[in-house]
Short mmCIF file of C-alpha atoms in Angstrom, two decimals:
data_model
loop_
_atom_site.label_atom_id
_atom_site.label_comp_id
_atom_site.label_asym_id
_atom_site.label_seq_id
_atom_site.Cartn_x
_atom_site.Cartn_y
_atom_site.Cartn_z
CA UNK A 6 0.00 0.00 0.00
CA UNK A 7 0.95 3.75 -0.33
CA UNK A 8 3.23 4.95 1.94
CA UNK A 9 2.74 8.19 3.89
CA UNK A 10 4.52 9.81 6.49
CA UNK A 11 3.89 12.59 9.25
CA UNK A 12 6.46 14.59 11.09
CA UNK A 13 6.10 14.50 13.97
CA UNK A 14 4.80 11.94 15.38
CA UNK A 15 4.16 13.75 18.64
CA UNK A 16 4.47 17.30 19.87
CA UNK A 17 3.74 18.88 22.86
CA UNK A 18 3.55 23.19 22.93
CA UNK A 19 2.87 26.16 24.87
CA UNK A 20 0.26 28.06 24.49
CA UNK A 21 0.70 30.95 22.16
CA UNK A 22 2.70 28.61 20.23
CA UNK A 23 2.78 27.51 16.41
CA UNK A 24 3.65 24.25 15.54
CA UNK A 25 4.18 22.89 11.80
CA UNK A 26 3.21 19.58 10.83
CA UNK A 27 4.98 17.98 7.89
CA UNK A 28 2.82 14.86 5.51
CA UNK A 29 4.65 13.32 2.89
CA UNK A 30 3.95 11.08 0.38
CA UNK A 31 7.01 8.54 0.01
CA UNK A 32 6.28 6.44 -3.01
CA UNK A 33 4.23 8.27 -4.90
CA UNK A 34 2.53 11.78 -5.72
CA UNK A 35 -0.31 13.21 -4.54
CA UNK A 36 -2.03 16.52 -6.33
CA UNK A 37 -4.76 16.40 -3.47
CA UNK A 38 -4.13 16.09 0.65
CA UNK A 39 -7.11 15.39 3.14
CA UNK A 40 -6.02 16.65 6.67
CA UNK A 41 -8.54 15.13 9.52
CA UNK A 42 -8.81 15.71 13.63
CA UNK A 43 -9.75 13.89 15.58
CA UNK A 44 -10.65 14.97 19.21
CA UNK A 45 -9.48 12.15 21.83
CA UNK A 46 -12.50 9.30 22.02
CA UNK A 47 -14.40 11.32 18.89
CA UNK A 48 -14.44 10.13 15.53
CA UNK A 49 -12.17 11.73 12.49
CA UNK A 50 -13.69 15.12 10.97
CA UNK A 51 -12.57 16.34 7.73
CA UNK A 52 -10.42 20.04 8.47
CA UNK A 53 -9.59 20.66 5.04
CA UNK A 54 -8.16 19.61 1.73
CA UNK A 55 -4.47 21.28 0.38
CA UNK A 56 -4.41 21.44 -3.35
CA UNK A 57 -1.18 21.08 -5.44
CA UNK A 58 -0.38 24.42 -6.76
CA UNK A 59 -3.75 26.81 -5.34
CA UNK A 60 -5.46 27.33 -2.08
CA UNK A 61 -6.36 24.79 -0.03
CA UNK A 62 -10.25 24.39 1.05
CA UNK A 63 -11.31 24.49 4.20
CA UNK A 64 -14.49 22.74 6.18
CA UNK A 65 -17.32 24.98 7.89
CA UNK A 66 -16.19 26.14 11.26
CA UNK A 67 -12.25 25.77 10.44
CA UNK A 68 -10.46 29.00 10.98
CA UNK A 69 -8.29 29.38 7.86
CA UNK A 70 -5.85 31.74 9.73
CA UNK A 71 -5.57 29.77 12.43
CA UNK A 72 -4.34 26.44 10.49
CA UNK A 73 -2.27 27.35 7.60
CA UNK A 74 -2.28 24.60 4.72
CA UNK A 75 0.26 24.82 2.46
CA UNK A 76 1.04 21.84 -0.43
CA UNK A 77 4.52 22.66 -1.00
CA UNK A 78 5.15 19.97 -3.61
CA UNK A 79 3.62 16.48 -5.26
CA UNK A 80 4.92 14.85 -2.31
CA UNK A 81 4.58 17.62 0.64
CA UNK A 82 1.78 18.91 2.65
CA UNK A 83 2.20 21.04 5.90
CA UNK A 84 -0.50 21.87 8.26
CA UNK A 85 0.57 24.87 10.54
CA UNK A 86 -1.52 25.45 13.70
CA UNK A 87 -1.01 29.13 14.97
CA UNK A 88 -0.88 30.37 18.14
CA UNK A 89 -1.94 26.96 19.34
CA UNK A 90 -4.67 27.15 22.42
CA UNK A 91 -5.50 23.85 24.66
CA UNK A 92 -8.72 22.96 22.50
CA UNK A 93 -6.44 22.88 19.66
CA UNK A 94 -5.35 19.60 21.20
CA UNK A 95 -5.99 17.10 18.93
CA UNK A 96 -4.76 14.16 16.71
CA UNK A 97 -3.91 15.32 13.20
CA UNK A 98 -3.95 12.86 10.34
CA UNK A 99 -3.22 13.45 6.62
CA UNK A 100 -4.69 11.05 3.73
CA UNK A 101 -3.87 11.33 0.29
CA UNK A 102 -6.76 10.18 -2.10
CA UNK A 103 -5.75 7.01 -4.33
CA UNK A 104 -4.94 9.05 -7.29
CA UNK A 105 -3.63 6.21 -10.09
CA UNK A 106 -4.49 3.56 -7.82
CA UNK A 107 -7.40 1.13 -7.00
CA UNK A 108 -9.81 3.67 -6.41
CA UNK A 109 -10.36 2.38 -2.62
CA UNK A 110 -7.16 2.31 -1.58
CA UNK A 111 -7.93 5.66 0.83
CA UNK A 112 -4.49 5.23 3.21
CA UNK A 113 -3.51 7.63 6.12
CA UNK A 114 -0.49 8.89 7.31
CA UNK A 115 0.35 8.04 11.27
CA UNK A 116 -1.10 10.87 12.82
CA UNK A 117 0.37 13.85 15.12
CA UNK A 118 -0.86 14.10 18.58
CA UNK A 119 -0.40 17.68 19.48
CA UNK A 120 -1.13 18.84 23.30
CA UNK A 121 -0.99 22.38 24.31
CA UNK A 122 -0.12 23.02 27.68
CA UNK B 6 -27.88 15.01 9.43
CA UNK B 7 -25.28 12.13 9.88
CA UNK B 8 -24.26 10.30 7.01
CA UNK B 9 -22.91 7.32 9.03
CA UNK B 10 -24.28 6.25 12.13
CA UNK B 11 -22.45 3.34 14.19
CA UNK B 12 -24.78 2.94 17.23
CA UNK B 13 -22.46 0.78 19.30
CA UNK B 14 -20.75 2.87 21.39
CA UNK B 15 -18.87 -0.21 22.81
CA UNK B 16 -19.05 -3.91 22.23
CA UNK B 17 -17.82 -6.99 24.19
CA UNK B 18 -16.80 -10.50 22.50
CA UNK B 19 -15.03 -13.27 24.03
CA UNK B 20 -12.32 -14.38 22.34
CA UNK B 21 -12.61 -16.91 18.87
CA UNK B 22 -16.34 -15.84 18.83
CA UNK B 23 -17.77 -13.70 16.29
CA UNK B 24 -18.60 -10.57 16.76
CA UNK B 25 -21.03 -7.67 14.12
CA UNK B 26 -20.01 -4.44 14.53
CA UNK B 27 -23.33 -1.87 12.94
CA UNK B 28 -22.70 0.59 10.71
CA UNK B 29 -25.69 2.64 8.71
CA UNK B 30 -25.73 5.29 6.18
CA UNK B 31 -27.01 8.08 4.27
CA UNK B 32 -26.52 9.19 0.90
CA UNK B 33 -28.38 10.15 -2.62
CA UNK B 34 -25.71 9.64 -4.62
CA UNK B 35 -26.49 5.98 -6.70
CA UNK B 36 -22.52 5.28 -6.56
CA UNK B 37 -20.59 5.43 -3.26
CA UNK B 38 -18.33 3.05 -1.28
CA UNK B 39 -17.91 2.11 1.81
CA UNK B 40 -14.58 1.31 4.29
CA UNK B 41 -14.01 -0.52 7.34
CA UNK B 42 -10.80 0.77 9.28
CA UNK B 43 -9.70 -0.39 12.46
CA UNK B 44 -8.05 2.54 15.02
CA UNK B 45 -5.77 0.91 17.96
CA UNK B 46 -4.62 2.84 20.78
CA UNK B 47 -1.48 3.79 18.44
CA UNK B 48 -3.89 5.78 16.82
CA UNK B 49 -2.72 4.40 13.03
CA UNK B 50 -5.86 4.03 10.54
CA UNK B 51 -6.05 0.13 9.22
CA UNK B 52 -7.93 -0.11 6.52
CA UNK B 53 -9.48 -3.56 6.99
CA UNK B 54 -12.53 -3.49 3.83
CA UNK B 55 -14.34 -1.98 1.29
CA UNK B 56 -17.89 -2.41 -0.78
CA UNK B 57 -18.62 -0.12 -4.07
CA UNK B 58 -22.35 0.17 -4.02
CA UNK B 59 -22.14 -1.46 -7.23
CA UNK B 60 -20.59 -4.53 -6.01
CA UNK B 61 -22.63 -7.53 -6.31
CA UNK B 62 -21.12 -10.01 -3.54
CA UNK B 63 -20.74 -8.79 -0.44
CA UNK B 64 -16.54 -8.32 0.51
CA UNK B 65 -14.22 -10.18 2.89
CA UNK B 66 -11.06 -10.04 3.49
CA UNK B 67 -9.67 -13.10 5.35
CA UNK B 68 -11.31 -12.39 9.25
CA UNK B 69 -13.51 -9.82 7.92
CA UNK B 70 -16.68 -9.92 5.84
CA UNK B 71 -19.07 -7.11 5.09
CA UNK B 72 -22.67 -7.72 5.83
CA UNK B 73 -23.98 -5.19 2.71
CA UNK B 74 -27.80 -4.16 2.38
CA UNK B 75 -28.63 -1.83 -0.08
CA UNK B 76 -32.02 -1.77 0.68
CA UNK B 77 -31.35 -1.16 4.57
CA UNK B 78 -28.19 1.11 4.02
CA UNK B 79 -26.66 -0.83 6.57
CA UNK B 80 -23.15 -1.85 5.70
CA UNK B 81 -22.28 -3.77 8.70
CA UNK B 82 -18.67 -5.38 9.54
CA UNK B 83 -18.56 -9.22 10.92
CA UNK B 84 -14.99 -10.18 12.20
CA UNK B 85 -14.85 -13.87 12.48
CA UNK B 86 -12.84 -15.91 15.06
CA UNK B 87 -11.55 -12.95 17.65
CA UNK B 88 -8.63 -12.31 19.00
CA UNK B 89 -7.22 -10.32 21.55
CA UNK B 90 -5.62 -8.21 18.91
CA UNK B 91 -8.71 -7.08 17.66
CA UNK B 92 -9.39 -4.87 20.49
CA UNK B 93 -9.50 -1.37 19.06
CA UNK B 94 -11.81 1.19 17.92
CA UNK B 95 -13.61 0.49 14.32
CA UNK B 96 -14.61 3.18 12.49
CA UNK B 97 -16.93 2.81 9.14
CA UNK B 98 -16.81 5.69 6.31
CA UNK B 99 -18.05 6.57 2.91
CA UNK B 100 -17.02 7.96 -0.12
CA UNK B 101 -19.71 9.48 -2.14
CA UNK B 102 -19.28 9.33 -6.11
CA UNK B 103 -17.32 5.43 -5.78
CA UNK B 104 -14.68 6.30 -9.01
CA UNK B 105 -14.52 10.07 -7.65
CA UNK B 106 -11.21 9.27 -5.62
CA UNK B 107 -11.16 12.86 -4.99
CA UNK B 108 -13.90 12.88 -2.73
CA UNK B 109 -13.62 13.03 0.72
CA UNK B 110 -14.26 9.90 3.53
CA UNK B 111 -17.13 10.49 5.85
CA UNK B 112 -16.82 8.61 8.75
CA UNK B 113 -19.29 7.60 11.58
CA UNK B 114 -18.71 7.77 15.60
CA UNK B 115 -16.87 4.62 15.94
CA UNK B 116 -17.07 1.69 18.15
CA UNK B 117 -14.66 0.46 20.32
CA UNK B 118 -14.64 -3.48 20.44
CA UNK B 119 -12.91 -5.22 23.41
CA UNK B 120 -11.99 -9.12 22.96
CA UNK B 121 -11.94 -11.11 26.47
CA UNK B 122 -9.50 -13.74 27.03
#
């Protein structure tokens, strides 16, 4: 299956705080990156898709200056959380859609579990 | 209004036993598909199965089988023979327009299934 990485893994800030989270895609290239959180014991809620070469699209209720999207290349998305608050506490996922591929094959990177203190 | 509903909040089987994990859903669209993923405490998304809404047979895949009716919307999950590692949280999701890879995954609420020795 596709192979997709996040960096980091883990990372705990202050609050005030911006933290950048890297997804990359290792084996192949993606045009199109999903970004998901998912609050601890809730289920995974879409945040908003970063687009190869425009602006990424965000879901209702997502503050577009507050998490920065930015799909730097075919195999590079970043998800920037600024000034990070305590409800921004979450576990961030990334998932490429299965561009070239069996159309089902929907695979996610690790996750980051941010906490801010 | 929810486009996938998984009542179980929580589910007990004992181990080797069967177990049917519920998953409902929503949608207008004629094509869609649906996933299985399994979530352990790592927090990594498994994919586990899929069903196009085309698909005649219902899927498996080795342990798992999907338990697909149209008519109902239900698109339910059987895992076959437990174990102990298949104590995590399930999640079920959709993809609206099956062959539209760049759509989005809905997913529903989860349930967290706990295998006893």
């Amino acid at each position: 299956g596709a192979v997709v990485s996040q960096h980091p893994s883990w990372v705990i800030c202050k609050s005030g705080t911006s933290v950048k989270i890297e997804c990359r895609s290792l084996d192949f290239q993606a045009t199109t990156m999903f970004w998901y959180r998912q609050f601890p014991k809730q289920s995974l809620m879409l945040m908003a898709t970063s687009n190869e070469g425009s602006k990424a699209t965000y879901e209702q209720g997502v503050e577009k200056d507050k998490f920065l999207i930015n799909h730097a290349s075919l195999t590079l998305s970043t998800l920037t959380v600024t000034s990070a608050h305590p409800e921004d506490s979450s576990f961030y996922i990334c998932s490429p859609p299965p561009s070239g591929r069996e159309y089902y094959e929907q695979f996610f990177g690790p996750g980051t579990r941010l906490t801010v203190l | 209004a929810q486009k996938i509903t998984q009542t179980q909040p929580g589910m007990f089987v004992q181990e080797k036993e069967a177990v049917t994990l519920d998953c409902t859903y929503d949608t207008s669209d004629p094509s869609y598909g649906l996933f299985w993923y399994k979530q352990p405490s790592s927090g990594e998304m498994i994919f586990l199965i899929y069903q196009g809404s085309y698909d005649q047979q219902n899927a498996t895949e080795g342990r798992y089988s999907l338990n697909f009716q149209k008519a109902r919307k239900s698109a339910n999950l059987v895992i076959s023979a437990s174990q102990l590692g298949d104590s995590a949280m399930y999640f079920c999701a959709m993809r609206e327009g099956v062959k539209n890879a760049g759509n989005m995954l809905t997913f529903g609420g989860g349930t967290r299934l706990m295998v006893k020795p």
